[in-house]
CSV table of N, CA, C and O in Angstrom, one decimal:
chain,number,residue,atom,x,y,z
A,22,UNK,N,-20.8,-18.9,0.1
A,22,UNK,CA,-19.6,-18.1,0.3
A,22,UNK,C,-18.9,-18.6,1.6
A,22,UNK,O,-19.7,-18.6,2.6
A,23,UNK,N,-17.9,-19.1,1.7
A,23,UNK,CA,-17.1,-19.3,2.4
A,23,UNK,C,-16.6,-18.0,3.8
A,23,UNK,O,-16.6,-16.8,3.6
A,24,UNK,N,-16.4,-18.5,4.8
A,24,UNK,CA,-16.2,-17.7,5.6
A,24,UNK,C,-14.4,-17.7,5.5
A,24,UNK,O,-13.7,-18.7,5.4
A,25,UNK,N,-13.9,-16.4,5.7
A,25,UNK,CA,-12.3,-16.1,5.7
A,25,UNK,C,-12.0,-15.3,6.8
A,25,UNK,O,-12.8,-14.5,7.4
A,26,UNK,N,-10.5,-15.7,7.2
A,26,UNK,CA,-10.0,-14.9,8.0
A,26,UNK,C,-8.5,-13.9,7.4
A,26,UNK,O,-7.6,-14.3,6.8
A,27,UNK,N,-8.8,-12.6,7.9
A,27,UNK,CA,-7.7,-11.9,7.2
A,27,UNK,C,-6.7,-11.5,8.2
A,27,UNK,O,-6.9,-11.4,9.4
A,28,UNK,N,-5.4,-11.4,7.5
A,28,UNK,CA,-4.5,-10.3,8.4
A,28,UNK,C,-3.7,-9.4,7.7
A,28,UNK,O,-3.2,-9.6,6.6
A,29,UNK,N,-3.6,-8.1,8.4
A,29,UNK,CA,-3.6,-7.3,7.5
A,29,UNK,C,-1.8,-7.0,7.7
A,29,UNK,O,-1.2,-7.7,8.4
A,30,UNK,N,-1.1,-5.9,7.0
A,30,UNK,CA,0.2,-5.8,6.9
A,30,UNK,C,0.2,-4.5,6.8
A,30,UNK,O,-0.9,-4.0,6.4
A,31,UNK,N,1.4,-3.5,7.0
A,31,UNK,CA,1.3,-2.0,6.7
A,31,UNK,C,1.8,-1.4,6.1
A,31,UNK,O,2.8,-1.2,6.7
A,32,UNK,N,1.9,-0.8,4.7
A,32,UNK,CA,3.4,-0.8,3.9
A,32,UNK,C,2.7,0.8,3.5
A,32,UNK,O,1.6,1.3,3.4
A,33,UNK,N,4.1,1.3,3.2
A,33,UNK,CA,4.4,2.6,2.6
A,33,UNK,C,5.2,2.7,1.3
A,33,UNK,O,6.5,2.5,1.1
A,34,UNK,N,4.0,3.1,0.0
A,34,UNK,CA,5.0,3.2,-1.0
A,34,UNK,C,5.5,4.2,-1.0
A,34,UNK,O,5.3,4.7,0.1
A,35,UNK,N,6.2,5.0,-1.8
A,35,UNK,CA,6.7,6.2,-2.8
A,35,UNK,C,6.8,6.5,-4.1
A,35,UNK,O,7.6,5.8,-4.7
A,36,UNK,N,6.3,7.4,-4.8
A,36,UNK,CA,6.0,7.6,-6.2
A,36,UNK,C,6.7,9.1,-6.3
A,36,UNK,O,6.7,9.8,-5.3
A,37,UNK,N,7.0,9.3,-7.4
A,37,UNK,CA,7.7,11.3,-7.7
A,37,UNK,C,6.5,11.6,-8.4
A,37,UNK,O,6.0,12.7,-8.3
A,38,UNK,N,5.6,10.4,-9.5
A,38,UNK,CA,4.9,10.6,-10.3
A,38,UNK,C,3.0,11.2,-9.5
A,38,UNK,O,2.2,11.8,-10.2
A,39,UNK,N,2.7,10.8,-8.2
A,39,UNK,CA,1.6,10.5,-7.4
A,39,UNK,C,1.6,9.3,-6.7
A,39,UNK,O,2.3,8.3,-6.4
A,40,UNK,N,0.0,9.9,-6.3
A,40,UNK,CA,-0.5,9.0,-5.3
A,40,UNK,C,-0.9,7.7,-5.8
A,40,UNK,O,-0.7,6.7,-5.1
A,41,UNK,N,-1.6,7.7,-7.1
A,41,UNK,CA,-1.8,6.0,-7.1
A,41,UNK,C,-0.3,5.2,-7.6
A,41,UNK,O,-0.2,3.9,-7.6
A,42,UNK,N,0.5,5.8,-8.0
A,42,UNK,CA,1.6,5.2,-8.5
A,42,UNK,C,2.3,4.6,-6.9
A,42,UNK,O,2.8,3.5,-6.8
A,43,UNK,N,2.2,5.1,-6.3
A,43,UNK,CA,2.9,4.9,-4.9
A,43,UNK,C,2.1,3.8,-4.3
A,43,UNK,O,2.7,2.7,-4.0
A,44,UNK,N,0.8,4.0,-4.2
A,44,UNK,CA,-0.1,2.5,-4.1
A,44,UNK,C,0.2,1.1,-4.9
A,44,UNK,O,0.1,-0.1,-4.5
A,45,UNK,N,0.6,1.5,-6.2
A,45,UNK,CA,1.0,0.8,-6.9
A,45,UNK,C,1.9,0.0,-6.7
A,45,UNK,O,1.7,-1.2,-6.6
A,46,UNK,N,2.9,0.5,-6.6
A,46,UNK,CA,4.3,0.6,-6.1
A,46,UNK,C,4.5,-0.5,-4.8
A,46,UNK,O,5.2,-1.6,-4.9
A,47,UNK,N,3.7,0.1,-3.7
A,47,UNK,CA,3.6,-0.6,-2.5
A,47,UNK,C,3.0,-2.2,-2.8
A,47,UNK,O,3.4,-3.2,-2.2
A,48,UNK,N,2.1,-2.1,-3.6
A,48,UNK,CA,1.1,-3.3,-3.8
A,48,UNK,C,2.1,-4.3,-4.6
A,48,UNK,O,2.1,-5.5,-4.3
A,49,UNK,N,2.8,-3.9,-5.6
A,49,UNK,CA,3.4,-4.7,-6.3
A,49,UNK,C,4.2,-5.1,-5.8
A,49,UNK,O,4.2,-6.3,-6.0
A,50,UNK,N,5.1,-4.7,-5.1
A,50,UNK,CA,6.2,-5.1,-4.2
A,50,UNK,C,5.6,-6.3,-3.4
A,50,UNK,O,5.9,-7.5,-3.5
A,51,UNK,N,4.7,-5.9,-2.6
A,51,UNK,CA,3.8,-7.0,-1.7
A,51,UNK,C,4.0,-8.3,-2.4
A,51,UNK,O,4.5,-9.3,-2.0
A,52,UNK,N,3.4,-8.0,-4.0
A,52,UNK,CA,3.1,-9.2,-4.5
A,52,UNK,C,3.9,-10.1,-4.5
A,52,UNK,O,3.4,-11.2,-4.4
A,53,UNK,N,5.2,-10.0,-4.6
A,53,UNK,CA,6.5,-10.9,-5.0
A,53,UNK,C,6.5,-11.9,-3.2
A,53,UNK,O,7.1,-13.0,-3.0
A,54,UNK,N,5.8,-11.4,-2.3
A,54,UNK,CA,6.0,-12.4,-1.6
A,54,UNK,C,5.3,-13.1,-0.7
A,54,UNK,O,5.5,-14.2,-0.1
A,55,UNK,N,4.0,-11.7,-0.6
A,55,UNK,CA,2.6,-12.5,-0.2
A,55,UNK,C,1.4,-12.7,-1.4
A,55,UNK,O,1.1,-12.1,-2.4
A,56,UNK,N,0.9,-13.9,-0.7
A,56,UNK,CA,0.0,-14.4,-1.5
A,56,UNK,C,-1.4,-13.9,-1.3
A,56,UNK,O,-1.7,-13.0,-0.5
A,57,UNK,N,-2.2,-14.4,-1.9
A,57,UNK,CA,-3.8,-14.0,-1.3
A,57,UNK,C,-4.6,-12.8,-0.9
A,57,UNK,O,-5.6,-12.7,-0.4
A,58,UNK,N,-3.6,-11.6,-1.5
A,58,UNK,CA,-4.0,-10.2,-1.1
A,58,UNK,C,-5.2,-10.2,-1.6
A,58,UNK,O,-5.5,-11.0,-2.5
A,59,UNK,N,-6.3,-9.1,-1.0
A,59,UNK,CA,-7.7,-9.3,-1.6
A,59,UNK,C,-7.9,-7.8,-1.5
A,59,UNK,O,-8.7,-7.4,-2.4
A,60,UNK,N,-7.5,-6.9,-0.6
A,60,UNK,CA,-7.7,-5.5,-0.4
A,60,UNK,C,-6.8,-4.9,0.0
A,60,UNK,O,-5.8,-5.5,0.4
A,61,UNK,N,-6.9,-3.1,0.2
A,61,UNK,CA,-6.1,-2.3,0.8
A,61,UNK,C,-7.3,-1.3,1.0
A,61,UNK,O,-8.4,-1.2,0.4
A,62,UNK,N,-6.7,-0.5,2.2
A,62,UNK,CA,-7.3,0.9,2.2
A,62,UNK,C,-5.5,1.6,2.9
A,62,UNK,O,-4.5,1.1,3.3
A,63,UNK,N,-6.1,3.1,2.7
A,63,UNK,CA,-5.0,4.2,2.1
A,63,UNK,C,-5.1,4.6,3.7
A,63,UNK,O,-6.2,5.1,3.8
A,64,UNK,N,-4.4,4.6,5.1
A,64,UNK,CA,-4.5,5.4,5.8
A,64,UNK,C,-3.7,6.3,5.7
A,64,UNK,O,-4.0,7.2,6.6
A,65,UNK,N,-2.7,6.5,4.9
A,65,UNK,CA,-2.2,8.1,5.4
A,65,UNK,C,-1.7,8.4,3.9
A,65,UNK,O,-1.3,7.5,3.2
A,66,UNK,N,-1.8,10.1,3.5
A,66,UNK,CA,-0.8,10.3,2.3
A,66,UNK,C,-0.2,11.7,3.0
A,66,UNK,O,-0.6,12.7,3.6
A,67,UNK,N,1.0,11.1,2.5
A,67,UNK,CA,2.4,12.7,3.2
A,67,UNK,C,3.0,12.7,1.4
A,67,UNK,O,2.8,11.9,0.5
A,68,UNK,N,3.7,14.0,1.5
A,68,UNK,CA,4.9,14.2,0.6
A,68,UNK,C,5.8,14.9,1.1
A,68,UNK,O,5.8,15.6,2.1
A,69,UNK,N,6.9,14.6,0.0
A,69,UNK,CA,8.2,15.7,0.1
A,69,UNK,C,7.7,16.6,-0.3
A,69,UNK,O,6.7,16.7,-0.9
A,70,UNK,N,8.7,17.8,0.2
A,70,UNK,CA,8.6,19.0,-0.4
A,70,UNK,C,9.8,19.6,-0.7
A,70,UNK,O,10.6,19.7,0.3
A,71,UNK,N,10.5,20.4,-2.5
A,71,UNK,CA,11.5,20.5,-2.2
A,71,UNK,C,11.5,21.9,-3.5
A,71,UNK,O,11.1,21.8,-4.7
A,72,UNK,N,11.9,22.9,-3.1
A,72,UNK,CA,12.2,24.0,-4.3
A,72,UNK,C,10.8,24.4,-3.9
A,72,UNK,O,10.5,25.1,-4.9
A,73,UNK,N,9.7,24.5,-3.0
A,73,UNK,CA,8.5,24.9,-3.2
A,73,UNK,C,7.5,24.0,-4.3
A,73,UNK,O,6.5,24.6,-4.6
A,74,UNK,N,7.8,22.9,-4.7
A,74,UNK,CA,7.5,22.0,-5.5
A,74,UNK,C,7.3,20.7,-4.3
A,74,UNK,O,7.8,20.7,-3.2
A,75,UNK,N,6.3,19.6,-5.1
A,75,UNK,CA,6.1,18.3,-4.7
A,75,UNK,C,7.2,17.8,-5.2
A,75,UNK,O,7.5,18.1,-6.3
A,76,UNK,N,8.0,16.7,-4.5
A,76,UNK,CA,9.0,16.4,-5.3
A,76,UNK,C,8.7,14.7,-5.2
A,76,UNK,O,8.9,14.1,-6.2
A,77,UNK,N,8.1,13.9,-3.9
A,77,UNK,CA,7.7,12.8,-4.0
A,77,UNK,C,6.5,12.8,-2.7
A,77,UNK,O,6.3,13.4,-1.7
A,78,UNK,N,5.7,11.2,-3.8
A,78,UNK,CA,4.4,11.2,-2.7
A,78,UNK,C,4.8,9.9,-2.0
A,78,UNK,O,5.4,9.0,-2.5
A,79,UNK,N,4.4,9.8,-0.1
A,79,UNK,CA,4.5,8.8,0.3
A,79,UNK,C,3.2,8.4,0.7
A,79,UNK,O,2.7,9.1,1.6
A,80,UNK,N,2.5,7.0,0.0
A,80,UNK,CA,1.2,6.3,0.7
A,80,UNK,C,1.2,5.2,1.4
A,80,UNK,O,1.5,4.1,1.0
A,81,UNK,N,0.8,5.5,2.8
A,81,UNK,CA,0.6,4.5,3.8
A,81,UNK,C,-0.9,3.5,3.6
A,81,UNK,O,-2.0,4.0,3.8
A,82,UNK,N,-0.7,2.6,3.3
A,82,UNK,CA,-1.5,1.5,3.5
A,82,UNK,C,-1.7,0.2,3.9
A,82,UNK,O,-0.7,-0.5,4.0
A,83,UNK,N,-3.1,-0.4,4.1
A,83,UNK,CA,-3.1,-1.5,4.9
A,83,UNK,C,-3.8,-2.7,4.1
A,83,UNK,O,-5.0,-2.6,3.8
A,84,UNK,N,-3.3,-3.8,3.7
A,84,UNK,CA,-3.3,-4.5,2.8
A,84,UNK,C,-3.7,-5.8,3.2
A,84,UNK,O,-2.7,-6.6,3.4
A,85,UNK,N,-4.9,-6.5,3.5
A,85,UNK,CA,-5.9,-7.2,3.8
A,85,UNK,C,-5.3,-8.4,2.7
A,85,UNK,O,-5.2,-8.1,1.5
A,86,UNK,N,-4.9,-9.8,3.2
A,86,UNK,CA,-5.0,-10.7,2.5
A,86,UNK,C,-5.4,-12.2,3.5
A,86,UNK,O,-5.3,-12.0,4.7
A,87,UNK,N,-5.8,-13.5,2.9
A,87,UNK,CA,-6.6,-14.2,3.4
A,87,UNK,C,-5.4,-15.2,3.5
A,87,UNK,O,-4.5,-15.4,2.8
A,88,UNK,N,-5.9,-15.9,4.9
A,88,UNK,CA,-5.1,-16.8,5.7
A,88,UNK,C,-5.1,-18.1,4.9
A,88,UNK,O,-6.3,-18.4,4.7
A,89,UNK,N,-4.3,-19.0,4.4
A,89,UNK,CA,-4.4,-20.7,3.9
A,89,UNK,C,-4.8,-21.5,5.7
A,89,UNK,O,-4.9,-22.7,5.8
C-alpha cells in the first residue's frame, strides 16, 4: 500500500428531496472538476423551514481527495 497525502475541500449541497440527495448533489458537482476524491464525512446538516414544513435540506461536507 502506498502511502498518500490528502487535502480536503468544504462544500455544501442542497436537496428539497433530503439529506443524501444533497450529499449527492454536493459530490457530483465536485466531480466535474476535481479528480481523485476518495472520501467525505457530513459535518453539519441545517434545513429550511417554510409553512411549518421542511422545504430544503442543506449538507455541509468535507471531501478528502489524493494529491498527484
Amino acid at each position: 500500500m502506498s502511502n498518500h497525502v490528502y487535502k480536503t475541500l468544504e462544500l455544501t449541497g442542497s436537496s428539497s428531496t433530503g439529506i443524501e440527495d444533497a450529499v449527492n448533489t454536493a459530490v457530483a458537482k465536485a466531480a466535474e472538476t476535481v479528480r481523485n476524491m476518495q472520501w467525505f464525512k457530513v459535518s453539519e446538516t441545517r434545513g429550511h423551514i417554510r409553512d411549518g414544513k421542511v422545504a430544503y435540506w442543506q449538507v455541509t461536507i468535507q471531501v478528502g481527495f489524493t494529491l498527484e
